[in-house]
mmCIF file with all atom_site columns, C-alpha atoms in Angstrom:
data_model
loop_
_atom_site.group_PDB
_atom_site.id
_atom_site.type_symbol
_atom_site.label_atom_id
_atom_site.label_alt_id
_atom_site.label_comp_id
_atom_site.label_asym_id
_atom_site.label_entity_id
_atom_site.label_seq_id
_atom_site.pdbx_PDB_ins_code
_atom_site.Cartn_x
_atom_site.Cartn_y
_atom_site.Cartn_z
_atom_site.occupancy
_atom_site.B_iso_or_equiv
_atom_site.pdbx_formal_charge
_atom_site.auth_seq_id
_atom_site.auth_comp_id
_atom_site.auth_asym_id
_atom_site.auth_atom_id
_atom_site.pdbx_PDB_model_num
ATOM 1   C CA . ASP A 1 1   ? -34.861 6.176  -26.468 1.00 95.00 ? 1   ASP A CA 1
ATOM 2   C CA . ILE A 1 2   ? -32.241 6.292  -23.393 1.00 97.00 ? 2   ILE A CA 1
ATOM 3   C CA . GLN A 1 3   ? -33.922 6.866  -20.578 1.00 97.00 ? 3   GLN A CA 1
ATOM 4   C CA . MET A 1 4   ? -31.873 8.712  -17.683 1.00 98.00 ? 4   MET A CA 1
ATOM 5   C CA . THR A 1 5   ? -32.798 8.351  -14.087 1.00 97.00 ? 5   THR A CA 1
ATOM 6   C CA . GLN A 1 6   ? -31.782 10.542 -11.457 1.00 98.00 ? 6   GLN A CA 1
ATOM 7   C CA . SER A 1 7   ? -31.647 10.038 -7.107  1.00 97.00 ? 7   SER A CA 1
ATOM 8   C CA . PRO A 1 8   ? -32.604 11.587 -5.011  1.00 97.00 ? 8   PRO A CA 1
ATOM 9   C CA . ALA A 1 9   ? -35.097 14.241 -6.495  1.00 97.00 ? 9   ALA A CA 1
ATOM 10  C CA . THR A 1 10  ? -33.965 16.631 -3.851  1.00 97.00 ? 10  THR A CA 1
ATOM 11  C CA . LEU A 1 11  ? -31.273 16.372 -1.167  1.00 96.00 ? 11  LEU A CA 1
ATOM 12  C CA . SER A 1 12  ? -31.020 18.432 2.046   1.00 96.00 ? 12  SER A CA 1
ATOM 13  C CA . ALA A 1 13  ? -27.352 18.961 3.212   1.00 96.00 ? 13  ALA A CA 1
ATOM 14  C CA . SER A 1 14  ? -25.265 21.795 5.022   1.00 96.00 ? 14  SER A CA 1
ATOM 15  C CA . VAL A 1 15  ? -21.946 23.478 4.076   1.00 96.00 ? 15  VAL A CA 1
ATOM 16  C CA . GLY A 1 16  ? -19.023 21.051 4.488   1.00 97.00 ? 16  GLY A CA 1
ATOM 17  C CA . ASP A 1 17  ? -21.434 17.913 3.822   1.00 97.00 ? 17  ASP A CA 1
ATOM 18  C CA . ARG A 1 18  ? -20.102 15.303 1.273   1.00 98.00 ? 18  ARG A CA 1
ATOM 19  C CA . VAL A 1 19  ? -22.721 15.272 -1.789  1.00 97.00 ? 19  VAL A CA 1
ATOM 20  C CA . THR A 1 20  ? -23.545 12.072 -3.516  1.00 98.00 ? 20  THR A CA 1
ATOM 21  C CA . ILE A 1 21  ? -25.655 12.457 -6.678  1.00 98.00 ? 21  ILE A CA 1
ATOM 22  C CA . THR A 1 22  ? -26.774 9.122  -8.791  1.00 98.00 ? 22  THR A CA 1
ATOM 23  C CA . CYS A 1 23  ? -27.584 8.663  -12.581 1.00 98.00 ? 23  CYS A CA 1
ATOM 24  C CA . ARG A 1 24  ? -28.944 5.381  -14.248 1.00 98.00 ? 24  ARG A CA 1
ATOM 25  C CA . ALA A 1 25  ? -29.226 4.920  -17.857 1.00 98.00 ? 25  ALA A CA 1
ATOM 26  C CA . SER A 1 26  ? -31.529 2.256  -19.544 1.00 98.00 ? 26  SER A CA 1
ATOM 27  C CA . GLN A 1 27  ? -28.599 0.940  -21.257 1.00 97.00 ? 27  GLN A CA 1
ATOM 28  C CA . SER A 1 28  ? -24.908 1.588  -21.357 1.00 97.00 ? 28  SER A CA 1
ATOM 29  C CA . VAL A 1 29  ? -23.867 5.136  -22.934 1.00 96.00 ? 29  VAL A CA 1
ATOM 30  C CA . SER A 1 30  ? -20.279 3.975  -22.825 1.00 93.00 ? 30  SER A CA 1
ATOM 31  C CA . GLY A 1 31  ? -19.302 6.369  -20.883 1.00 95.00 ? 31  GLY A CA 1
ATOM 32  C CA . TYR A 1 32  ? -20.721 9.533  -22.464 1.00 96.00 ? 32  TYR A CA 1
ATOM 33  C CA . LEU A 1 33  ? -22.205 11.270 -19.406 1.00 97.00 ? 33  LEU A CA 1
ATOM 34  C CA . ALA A 1 34  ? -22.094 14.811 -18.669 1.00 98.00 ? 34  ALA A CA 1
ATOM 35  C CA . TRP A 1 35  ? -22.871 16.703 -15.126 1.00 98.00 ? 35  TRP A CA 1
ATOM 36  C CA . PHE A 1 36  ? -24.188 20.196 -15.181 1.00 98.00 ? 36  PHE A CA 1
ATOM 37  C CA . GLN A 1 37  ? -25.098 22.868 -12.442 1.00 98.00 ? 37  GLN A CA 1
ATOM 38  C CA . GLN A 1 38  ? -27.940 24.982 -12.692 1.00 97.00 ? 38  GLN A CA 1
ATOM 39  C CA . LYS A 1 39  ? -29.298 28.013 -10.793 1.00 96.00 ? 39  LYS A CA 1
ATOM 40  C CA . PRO A 1 40  ? -32.439 29.997 -10.955 1.00 94.00 ? 40  PRO A CA 1
ATOM 41  C CA . GLY A 1 41  ? -32.929 31.570 -14.471 1.00 93.00 ? 41  GLY A CA 1
ATOM 42  C CA . LYS A 1 42  ? -29.883 31.244 -15.626 1.00 95.00 ? 42  LYS A CA 1
ATOM 43  C CA . ALA A 1 43  ? -28.548 28.156 -18.259 1.00 94.00 ? 43  ALA A CA 1
ATOM 44  C CA . PRO A 1 44  ? -26.811 24.924 -17.162 1.00 95.00 ? 44  PRO A CA 1
ATOM 45  C CA . LYS A 1 45  ? -23.120 24.813 -16.506 1.00 97.00 ? 45  LYS A CA 1
ATOM 46  C CA . LEU A 1 46  ? -21.041 22.146 -17.451 1.00 97.00 ? 46  LEU A CA 1
ATOM 47  C CA . LEU A 1 47  ? -19.351 20.315 -14.593 1.00 98.00 ? 47  LEU A CA 1
ATOM 48  C CA . ILE A 1 48  ? -18.054 17.189 -15.702 1.00 98.00 ? 48  ILE A CA 1
ATOM 49  C CA . TYR A 1 49  ? -17.644 14.959 -19.382 1.00 97.00 ? 49  TYR A CA 1
ATOM 50  C CA . LYS A 1 50  ? -16.858 11.808 -20.209 1.00 96.00 ? 50  LYS A CA 1
ATOM 51  C CA . ALA A 1 51  ? -18.329 10.489 -16.637 1.00 97.00 ? 51  ALA A CA 1
ATOM 52  C CA . SER A 1 52  ? -15.333 11.667 -14.924 1.00 98.00 ? 52  SER A CA 1
ATOM 53  C CA . SER A 1 53  ? -13.453 14.432 -16.465 1.00 97.00 ? 53  SER A CA 1
ATOM 54  C CA . LEU A 1 54  ? -13.406 18.015 -14.904 1.00 97.00 ? 54  LEU A CA 1
ATOM 55  C CA . GLU A 1 55  ? -14.098 20.746 -16.936 1.00 96.00 ? 55  GLU A CA 1
ATOM 56  C CA . GLY A 1 56  ? -11.925 23.660 -17.068 1.00 95.00 ? 56  GLY A CA 1
ATOM 57  C CA . GLY A 1 57  ? -12.612 26.238 -14.095 1.00 96.00 ? 57  GLY A CA 1
ATOM 58  C CA . VAL A 1 58  ? -14.639 23.808 -12.532 1.00 98.00 ? 58  VAL A CA 1
ATOM 59  C CA . PRO A 1 59  ? -13.781 23.577 -8.745  1.00 98.00 ? 59  PRO A CA 1
ATOM 60  C CA . SER A 1 60  ? -11.836 20.224 -7.731  1.00 98.00 ? 60  SER A CA 1
ATOM 61  C CA . ARG A 1 61  ? -14.300 19.423 -5.060  1.00 98.00 ? 61  ARG A CA 1
ATOM 62  C CA . PHE A 1 62  ? -16.548 18.233 -7.903  1.00 98.00 ? 62  PHE A CA 1
ATOM 63  C CA . SER A 1 63  ? -16.042 14.796 -9.519  1.00 98.00 ? 63  SER A CA 1
ATOM 64  C CA . GLY A 1 64  ? -17.498 12.338 -11.416 1.00 98.00 ? 64  GLY A CA 1
ATOM 65  C CA . SER A 1 65  ? -17.324 8.137  -11.698 1.00 98.00 ? 65  SER A CA 1
ATOM 66  C CA . GLY A 1 66  ? -18.941 5.648  -13.211 1.00 97.00 ? 66  GLY A CA 1
ATOM 67  C CA . SER A 1 67  ? -19.447 3.411  -16.306 1.00 95.00 ? 67  SER A CA 1
ATOM 68  C CA . GLY A 1 68  ? -22.205 1.411  -18.086 1.00 94.00 ? 68  GLY A CA 1
ATOM 69  C CA . THR A 1 69  ? -25.358 2.711  -16.796 1.00 97.00 ? 69  THR A CA 1
ATOM 70  C CA . GLU A 1 70  ? -24.474 3.682  -13.442 1.00 98.00 ? 70  GLU A CA 1
ATOM 71  C CA . PHE A 1 71  ? -22.939 7.174  -12.864 1.00 98.00 ? 71  PHE A CA 1
ATOM 72  C CA . THR A 1 72  ? -22.430 9.091  -9.551  1.00 98.00 ? 72  THR A CA 1
ATOM 73  C CA . LEU A 1 73  ? -21.318 12.966 -9.077  1.00 98.00 ? 73  LEU A CA 1
ATOM 74  C CA . THR A 1 74  ? -20.013 13.781 -5.658  1.00 98.00 ? 74  THR A CA 1
ATOM 75  C CA . ILE A 1 75  ? -19.528 17.232 -4.124  1.00 98.00 ? 75  ILE A CA 1
ATOM 76  C CA . SER A 1 76  ? -16.379 16.467 -1.775  1.00 98.00 ? 76  SER A CA 1
ATOM 77  C CA . SER A 1 77  ? -17.177 19.241 0.771   1.00 97.00 ? 77  SER A CA 1
ATOM 78  C CA . LEU A 1 78  ? -20.504 21.593 -0.057  1.00 97.00 ? 78  LEU A CA 1
ATOM 79  C CA . GLN A 1 79  ? -19.919 24.982 -0.508  1.00 96.00 ? 79  GLN A CA 1
ATOM 80  C CA . PRO A 1 80  ? -22.746 27.924 -0.217  1.00 95.00 ? 80  PRO A CA 1
ATOM 81  C CA . ASP A 1 81  ? -22.434 28.498 -4.001  1.00 96.00 ? 81  ASP A CA 1
ATOM 82  C CA . ASP A 1 82  ? -23.349 24.876 -4.628  1.00 97.00 ? 82  ASP A CA 1
ATOM 83  C CA . PHE A 1 83  ? -26.871 25.042 -3.601  1.00 95.00 ? 83  PHE A CA 1
ATOM 84  C CA . ALA A 1 84  ? -28.440 24.488 -7.064  1.00 97.00 ? 84  ALA A CA 1
ATOM 85  C CA . THR A 1 85  ? -29.988 21.718 -9.416  1.00 97.00 ? 85  THR A CA 1
ATOM 86  C CA . TYR A 1 86  ? -27.885 19.361 -10.899 1.00 98.00 ? 86  TYR A CA 1
ATOM 87  C CA . PHE A 1 87  ? -28.557 17.138 -13.864 1.00 98.00 ? 87  PHE A CA 1
ATOM 88  C CA . CYS A 1 88  ? -26.791 14.619 -15.987 1.00 98.00 ? 88  CYS A CA 1
ATOM 89  C CA . GLN A 1 89  ? -27.061 14.088 -19.364 1.00 98.00 ? 89  GLN A CA 1
ATOM 90  C CA . HIS A 1 90  ? -25.901 11.313 -21.884 1.00 97.00 ? 90  HIS A CA 1
ATOM 91  C CA . TYR A 1 91  ? -24.620 11.973 -25.308 1.00 96.00 ? 91  TYR A CA 1
ATOM 92  C CA . ASP A 1 92  ? -24.164 8.490  -26.535 1.00 95.00 ? 92  ASP A CA 1
ATOM 93  C CA . SER A 1 93  ? -26.488 8.534  -29.278 1.00 93.00 ? 93  SER A CA 1
ATOM 94  C CA . TYR A 1 94  ? -29.381 10.520 -30.526 1.00 94.00 ? 94  TYR A CA 1
ATOM 95  C CA . PRO A 1 95  ? -31.944 11.669 -28.752 1.00 96.00 ? 95  PRO A CA 1
ATOM 96  C CA . TRP A 1 96  ? -29.565 13.122 -26.237 1.00 96.00 ? 96  TRP A CA 1
ATOM 97  C CA . THR A 1 97  ? -31.408 12.698 -23.036 1.00 97.00 ? 97  THR A CA 1
ATOM 98  C CA . PHE A 1 98  ? -31.236 14.036 -19.443 1.00 98.00 ? 98  PHE A CA 1
ATOM 99  C CA . GLY A 1 99  ? -32.094 13.363 -15.902 1.00 98.00 ? 99  GLY A CA 1
ATOM 100 C CA . GLN A 1 100 ? -35.021 15.008 -14.301 1.00 97.00 ? 100 GLN A CA 1
ATOM 101 C CA . GLY A 1 101 ? -32.759 16.543 -11.765 1.00 97.00 ? 101 GLY A CA 1
ATOM 102 C CA . THR A 1 102 ? -31.629 16.868 -7.901  1.00 97.00 ? 102 THR A CA 1
ATOM 103 C CA . LYS A 1 103 ? -32.134 19.893 -6.098  1.00 97.00 ? 103 LYS A CA 1
ATOM 104 C CA . VAL A 1 104 ? -29.575 20.413 -3.438  1.00 98.00 ? 104 VAL A CA 1
ATOM 105 C CA . GLU A 1 105 ? -30.955 22.367 -0.686  1.00 96.00 ? 105 GLU A CA 1
ATOM 106 C CA . ILE A 1 106 ? -29.676 23.853 2.576   1.00 89.00 ? 106 ILE A CA 1
ATOM 107 C CA . LYS A 1 107 ? -30.348 21.826 5.720   1.00 88.00 ? 107 LYS A CA 1
ATOM 108 C CA . GLN B 2 1   ? -14.704 34.533 -24.760 1.00 95.00 ? 1   GLN B CA 1
ATOM 109 C CA . VAL B 2 2   ? -18.012 32.628 -25.977 1.00 96.00 ? 2   VAL B CA 1
ATOM 110 C CA . GLN B 2 3   ? -20.880 33.765 -26.032 1.00 97.00 ? 3   GLN B CA 1
ATOM 111 C CA . LEU B 2 4   ? -24.521 32.664 -27.093 1.00 98.00 ? 4   LEU B CA 1
ATOM 112 C CA . VAL B 2 5   ? -27.540 34.831 -27.335 1.00 98.00 ? 5   VAL B CA 1
ATOM 113 C CA . GLU B 2 6   ? -30.945 33.721 -28.164 1.00 98.00 ? 6   GLU B CA 1
ATOM 114 C CA . SER B 2 7   ? -33.376 35.956 -29.438 1.00 98.00 ? 7   SER B CA 1
ATOM 115 C CA . GLY B 2 8   ? -37.130 35.481 -30.708 1.00 98.00 ? 8   GLY B CA 1
ATOM 116 C CA . GLY B 2 9   ? -39.205 34.275 -28.053 1.00 98.00 ? 9   GLY B CA 1
ATOM 117 C CA . GLY B 2 10  ? -42.883 35.551 -27.335 1.00 98.00 ? 10  GLY B CA 1
ATOM 118 C CA . VAL B 2 11  ? -46.143 34.652 -26.880 1.00 98.00 ? 11  VAL B CA 1
ATOM 119 C CA . VAL B 2 12  ? -47.884 32.621 -29.862 1.00 98.00 ? 12  VAL B CA 1
ATOM 120 C CA . GLN B 2 13  ? -51.283 31.271 -30.643 1.00 98.00 ? 13  GLN B CA 1
ATOM 121 C CA . PRO B 2 14  ? -51.502 27.275 -31.284 1.00 98.00 ? 14  PRO B CA 1
ATOM 122 C CA . GLY B 2 15  ? -50.609 26.134 -35.069 1.00 98.00 ? 15  GLY B CA 1
ATOM 123 C CA . ARG B 2 16  ? -48.670 29.526 -35.674 1.00 98.00 ? 16  ARG B CA 1
ATOM 124 C CA . SER B 2 17  ? -45.312 29.466 -36.596 1.00 98.00 ? 17  SER B CA 1
ATOM 125 C CA . LEU B 2 18  ? -41.832 31.594 -34.641 1.00 98.00 ? 18  LEU B CA 1
ATOM 126 C CA . ARG B 2 19  ? -38.498 31.478 -35.397 1.00 98.00 ? 19  ARG B CA 1
ATOM 127 C CA . LEU B 2 20  ? -35.839 31.889 -33.169 1.00 98.00 ? 20  LEU B CA 1
ATOM 128 C CA . SER B 2 21  ? -32.185 32.946 -33.537 1.00 98.00 ? 21  SER B CA 1
ATOM 129 C CA . CYS B 2 22  ? -28.955 32.671 -31.664 1.00 98.00 ? 22  CYS B CA 1
ATOM 130 C CA . ALA B 2 23  ? -26.047 34.776 -32.376 1.00 98.00 ? 23  ALA B CA 1
ATOM 131 C CA . VAL B 2 24  ? -22.577 33.438 -31.481 1.00 98.00 ? 24  VAL B CA 1
ATOM 132 C CA . SER B 2 25  ? -19.241 35.012 -31.063 1.00 97.00 ? 25  SER B CA 1
ATOM 133 C CA . GLY B 2 26  ? -15.897 34.160 -29.377 1.00 97.00 ? 26  GLY B CA 1
ATOM 134 C CA . PHE B 2 27  ? -15.256 30.780 -31.514 1.00 96.00 ? 27  PHE B CA 1
ATOM 135 C CA . THR B 2 28  ? -15.031 29.508 -35.052 1.00 96.00 ? 28  THR B CA 1
ATOM 136 C CA . PHE B 2 29  ? -18.656 28.978 -35.977 1.00 96.00 ? 29  PHE B CA 1
ATOM 137 C CA . SER B 2 30  ? -18.262 27.135 -38.959 1.00 95.00 ? 30  SER B CA 1
ATOM 138 C CA . ASP B 2 31  ? -15.984 24.688 -37.222 1.00 94.00 ? 31  ASP B CA 1
ATOM 139 C CA . TYR B 2 32  ? -18.659 23.417 -34.810 1.00 95.00 ? 32  TYR B CA 1
ATOM 140 C CA . GLY B 2 33  ? -22.083 21.498 -34.552 1.00 95.00 ? 33  GLY B CA 1
ATOM 141 C CA . MET B 2 34  ? -24.709 23.576 -32.555 1.00 96.00 ? 34  MET B CA 1
ATOM 142 C CA . HIS B 2 35  ? -28.033 22.442 -30.888 1.00 97.00 ? 35  HIS B CA 1
ATOM 143 C CA . TRP B 2 36  ? -31.199 23.474 -29.399 1.00 98.00 ? 36  TRP B CA 1
ATOM 144 C CA . VAL B 2 37  ? -32.461 22.453 -26.483 1.00 98.00 ? 37  VAL B CA 1
ATOM 145 C CA . ARG B 2 38  ? -35.606 23.552 -23.995 1.00 98.00 ? 38  ARG B CA 1
ATOM 146 C CA . GLN B 2 39  ? -36.541 23.522 -20.328 1.00 97.00 ? 39  GLN B CA 1
ATOM 147 C CA . THR B 2 40  ? -40.348 23.802 -18.745 1.00 95.00 ? 40  THR B CA 1
ATOM 148 C CA . ALA B 2 41  ? -40.677 23.181 -15.153 1.00 88.00 ? 41  ALA B CA 1
ATOM 149 C CA . ASP B 2 42  ? -42.869 20.258 -15.919 1.00 89.00 ? 42  ASP B CA 1
ATOM 150 C CA . THR B 2 43  ? -40.899 18.161 -17.994 1.00 88.00 ? 43  THR B CA 1
ATOM 151 C CA . GLY B 2 44  ? -37.362 19.268 -17.422 1.00 94.00 ? 44  GLY B CA 1
ATOM 152 C CA . LEU B 2 45  ? -34.534 19.398 -20.021 1.00 97.00 ? 45  LEU B CA 1
ATOM 153 C CA . GLU B 2 46  ? -35.171 18.323 -23.631 1.00 98.00 ? 46  GLU B CA 1
ATOM 154 C CA . TRP B 2 47  ? -32.789 17.976 -26.613 1.00 97.00 ? 47  TRP B CA 1
ATOM 155 C CA . VAL B 2 48  ? -34.595 19.509 -29.320 1.00 98.00 ? 48  VAL B CA 1
ATOM 156 C CA . ALA B 2 49  ? -32.234 19.571 -32.431 1.00 98.00 ? 49  ALA B CA 1
ATOM 157 C CA . VAL B 2 50  ? -28.773 19.531 -33.938 1.00 95.00 ? 50  VAL B CA 1
ATOM 158 C CA . ILE B 2 51  ? -26.956 20.896 -36.934 1.00 95.00 ? 51  ILE B CA 1
ATOM 159 C CA . SER B 2 52  ? -23.513 19.829 -38.299 1.00 93.00 ? 52  SER B CA 1
ATOM 160 C CA . ASN B 2 53  ? -20.927 22.578 -38.632 1.00 93.00 ? 53  ASN B CA 1
ATOM 161 C CA . ASP B 2 54  ? -21.587 22.495 -42.389 1.00 93.00 ? 54  ASP B CA 1
ATOM 162 C CA . GLY B 2 55  ? -25.405 22.435 -42.078 1.00 94.00 ? 55  GLY B CA 1
ATOM 163 C CA . SER B 2 56  ? -25.246 18.896 -44.381 1.00 94.00 ? 56  SER B CA 1
ATOM 164 C CA . VAL B 2 57  ? -26.392 17.019 -41.111 1.00 93.00 ? 57  VAL B CA 1
ATOM 165 C CA . LYS B 2 58  ? -29.807 17.662 -38.888 1.00 96.00 ? 58  LYS B CA 1
ATOM 166 C CA . PHE B 2 59  ? -31.553 15.486 -36.350 1.00 96.00 ? 59  PHE B CA 1
ATOM 167 C CA . TYR B 2 60  ? -34.999 16.437 -34.804 1.00 97.00 ? 60  TYR B CA 1
ATOM 168 C CA . ALA B 2 61  ? -36.488 14.852 -31.126 1.00 97.00 ? 61  ALA B CA 1
ATOM 169 C CA . ASP B 2 62  ? -39.952 12.837 -32.261 1.00 97.00 ? 62  ASP B CA 1
ATOM 170 C CA . SER B 2 63  ? -41.566 15.543 -30.786 1.00 97.00 ? 63  SER B CA 1
ATOM 171 C CA . VAL B 2 64  ? -40.834 18.322 -33.227 1.00 98.00 ? 64  VAL B CA 1
ATOM 172 C CA . LYS B 2 65  ? -39.686 16.138 -36.521 1.00 98.00 ? 65  LYS B CA 1
ATOM 173 C CA . GLY B 2 66  ? -41.852 17.884 -39.282 1.00 98.00 ? 66  GLY B CA 1
ATOM 174 C CA . ARG B 2 67  ? -42.600 20.789 -37.310 1.00 98.00 ? 67  ARG B CA 1
ATOM 175 C CA . PHE B 2 68  ? -39.297 22.507 -36.495 1.00 98.00 ? 68  PHE B CA 1
ATOM 176 C CA . THR B 2 69  ? -36.292 23.441 -38.652 1.00 98.00 ? 69  THR B CA 1
ATOM 177 C CA . ILE B 2 70  ? -32.641 24.151 -37.268 1.00 98.00 ? 70  ILE B CA 1
ATOM 178 C CA . SER B 2 71  ? -30.545 26.021 -39.791 1.00 98.00 ? 71  SER B CA 1
ATOM 179 C CA . ARG B 2 72  ? -27.549 27.922 -39.879 1.00 98.00 ? 72  ARG B CA 1
ATOM 180 C CA . ASP B 2 73  ? -25.871 30.983 -41.510 1.00 97.00 ? 73  ASP B CA 1
ATOM 181 C CA . THR B 2 74  ? -22.142 31.104 -40.822 1.00 95.00 ? 74  THR B CA 1
ATOM 182 C CA . SER B 2 75  ? -21.389 34.340 -42.700 1.00 96.00 ? 75  SER B CA 1
ATOM 183 C CA . MET B 2 76  ? -23.700 35.496 -40.129 1.00 97.00 ? 76  MET B CA 1
ATOM 184 C CA . ASN B 2 77  ? -22.542 33.579 -37.155 1.00 98.00 ? 77  ASN B CA 1
ATOM 185 C CA . MET B 2 78  ? -26.405 33.159 -36.623 1.00 98.00 ? 78  MET B CA 1
ATOM 186 C CA . LEU B 2 79  ? -28.253 29.784 -35.751 1.00 98.00 ? 79  LEU B CA 1
ATOM 187 C CA . TYR B 2 80  ? -32.013 29.325 -36.212 1.00 98.00 ? 80  TYR B CA 1
ATOM 188 C CA . LEU B 2 81  ? -35.059 27.507 -35.508 1.00 98.00 ? 81  LEU B CA 1
ATOM 189 C CA . GLN B 2 82  ? -37.941 27.592 -37.479 1.00 98.00 ? 82  GLN B CA 1
ATOM 190 C CA . MET B 2 83  ? -41.368 26.337 -35.210 1.00 98.00 ? 83  MET B CA 1
ATOM 191 C CA . ASN B 2 84  ? -44.476 25.727 -37.205 1.00 98.00 ? 84  ASN B CA 1
ATOM 192 C CA . ASP B 2 85  ? -47.781 24.226 -36.080 1.00 98.00 ? 85  ASP B CA 1
ATOM 193 C CA . LEU B 2 86  ? -46.731 24.961 -32.386 1.00 98.00 ? 86  LEU B CA 1
ATOM 194 C CA . ARG B 2 87  ? -48.563 23.374 -29.992 1.00 98.00 ? 87  ARG B CA 1
ATOM 195 C CA . THR B 2 88  ? -49.346 24.305 -26.001 1.00 97.00 ? 88  THR B CA 1
ATOM 196 C CA . ASP B 2 89  ? -46.834 22.049 -24.981 1.00 96.00 ? 89  ASP B CA 1
ATOM 197 C CA . ASP B 2 90  ? -43.794 23.460 -26.908 1.00 98.00 ? 90  ASP B CA 1
ATOM 198 C CA . THR B 2 91  ? -43.911 26.288 -24.246 1.00 98.00 ? 91  THR B CA 1
ATOM 199 C CA . ALA B 2 92  ? -40.436 26.035 -22.938 1.00 98.00 ? 92  ALA B CA 1
ATOM 200 C CA . ILE B 2 93  ? -37.629 28.278 -22.688 1.00 98.00 ? 93  ILE B CA 1
ATOM 201 C CA . TYR B 2 94  ? -35.177 27.503 -25.538 1.00 98.00 ? 94  TYR B CA 1
ATOM 202 C CA . TYR B 2 95  ? -31.700 27.538 -25.206 1.00 98.00 ? 95  TYR B CA 1
ATOM 203 C CA . CYS B 2 96  ? -29.081 27.066 -27.869 1.00 98.00 ? 96  CYS B CA 1
ATOM 204 C CA . ALA B 2 97  ? -25.761 25.367 -27.223 1.00 98.00 ? 97  ALA B CA 1
ATOM 205 C CA . LYS B 2 98  ? -22.573 24.534 -28.771 1.00 97.00 ? 98  LYS B CA 1
ATOM 206 C CA . LYS B 2 99  ? -20.965 21.308 -29.094 1.00 95.00 ? 99  LYS B CA 1
ATOM 207 C CA . SER B 2 100 ? -17.589 20.756 -27.289 1.00 94.00 ? 100 SER B CA 1
ATOM 208 C CA . CYS B 2 101 ? -15.440 19.544 -30.452 1.00 87.00 ? 101 CYS B CA 1
ATOM 209 C CA . GLY B 2 102 ? -15.438 20.570 -33.956 1.00 80.00 ? 102 GLY B CA 1
ATOM 210 C CA . GLY B 2 103 ? -15.581 18.794 -37.746 1.00 72.00 ? 103 GLY B CA 1
ATOM 211 C CA . GLU B 2 104 ? -16.481 15.282 -37.356 1.00 72.00 ? 104 GLU B CA 1
ATOM 212 C CA . CYS B 2 105 ? -16.294 14.469 -34.232 1.00 79.00 ? 105 CYS B CA 1
ATOM 213 C CA . SER B 2 106 ? -18.543 11.798 -33.211 1.00 77.00 ? 106 SER B CA 1
ATOM 214 C CA . HIS B 2 107 ? -19.338 12.380 -29.424 1.00 87.00 ? 107 HIS B CA 1
ATOM 215 C CA . GLY B 2 108 ? -19.215 16.019 -28.421 1.00 90.00 ? 108 GLY B CA 1
ATOM 216 C CA . TYR B 2 109 ? -20.982 17.514 -25.128 1.00 95.00 ? 109 TYR B CA 1
ATOM 217 C CA . PHE B 2 110 ? -22.642 20.613 -24.473 1.00 95.00 ? 110 PHE B CA 1
ATOM 218 C CA . ASP B 2 111 ? -20.049 23.039 -23.482 1.00 94.00 ? 111 ASP B CA 1
ATOM 219 C CA . TYR B 2 112 ? -21.377 26.116 -24.060 1.00 96.00 ? 112 TYR B CA 1
ATOM 220 C CA . TRP B 2 113 ? -25.234 27.423 -23.526 1.00 97.00 ? 113 TRP B CA 1
ATOM 221 C CA . GLY B 2 114 ? -26.856 30.324 -24.131 1.00 97.00 ? 114 GLY B CA 1
ATOM 222 C CA . GLN B 2 115 ? -29.374 32.288 -21.271 1.00 96.00 ? 115 GLN B CA 1
ATOM 223 C CA . GLY B 2 116 ? -32.693 31.153 -23.259 1.00 97.00 ? 116 GLY B CA 1
ATOM 224 C CA . THR B 2 117 ? -35.649 32.498 -24.606 1.00 98.00 ? 117 THR B CA 1
ATOM 225 C CA . LEU B 2 118 ? -39.132 31.886 -23.598 1.00 98.00 ? 118 LEU B CA 1
ATOM 226 C CA . VAL B 2 119 ? -41.914 30.797 -25.912 1.00 98.00 ? 119 VAL B CA 1
ATOM 227 C CA . THR B 2 120 ? -45.309 30.730 -24.805 1.00 98.00 ? 120 THR B CA 1
ATOM 228 C CA . VAL B 2 121 ? -47.935 28.930 -26.721 1.00 98.00 ? 121 VAL B CA 1
ATOM 229 C CA . SER B 2 122 ? -51.151 29.938 -25.647 1.00 97.00 ? 122 SER B CA 1
ATOM 230 C CA . SER B 2 123 ? -54.569 31.174 -26.695 1.00 95.00 ? 123 SER B CA 1
#
């Protein structure tokens, strides 16, 4: 199975900050990498697919980059609605696996 | 709009069975593969199973293989997860999720999720 490792586990930031979350795969996932946002009691929401493609309706302050085994999610200017937990997930081959999550907290 | 609504969760004793359902609407169900994913506070998100758009291909996580069965009823727009021989570590919120692309597409991702249904396995 491909292991997905996210860092950091927790991130404290202020409104307006630029935030970067890293996701590392134990082997290449060929760019088949998605990012999700999850708020308490809610289902995950798709933000980014194919490493860097923005899902429709997602604000342009979210961006994804990377290839092979190293990926990043960047929020260019953190907004109050962005305080949440973020997960990466590969869909290259079964079993699909997730990172353990990064909680973005208010500083 | 796309809607996925899970049901069937509850409290069940170890070794017993439970069937989860996912009612879908807002898209042509027969065109898309569907997944089950579960989540716990301790272990995070875990992909459980996938079924192809026509039901002919199924894959399972090793942790549930031989105990869980994914199925679909296209006439009813329903997805199911039959869970047998339940264990305490099956306790989780179970989500159904839609595959992003239809037919034979090889690399679809999760584009829509239901709100989840809680399964608690406890004596």
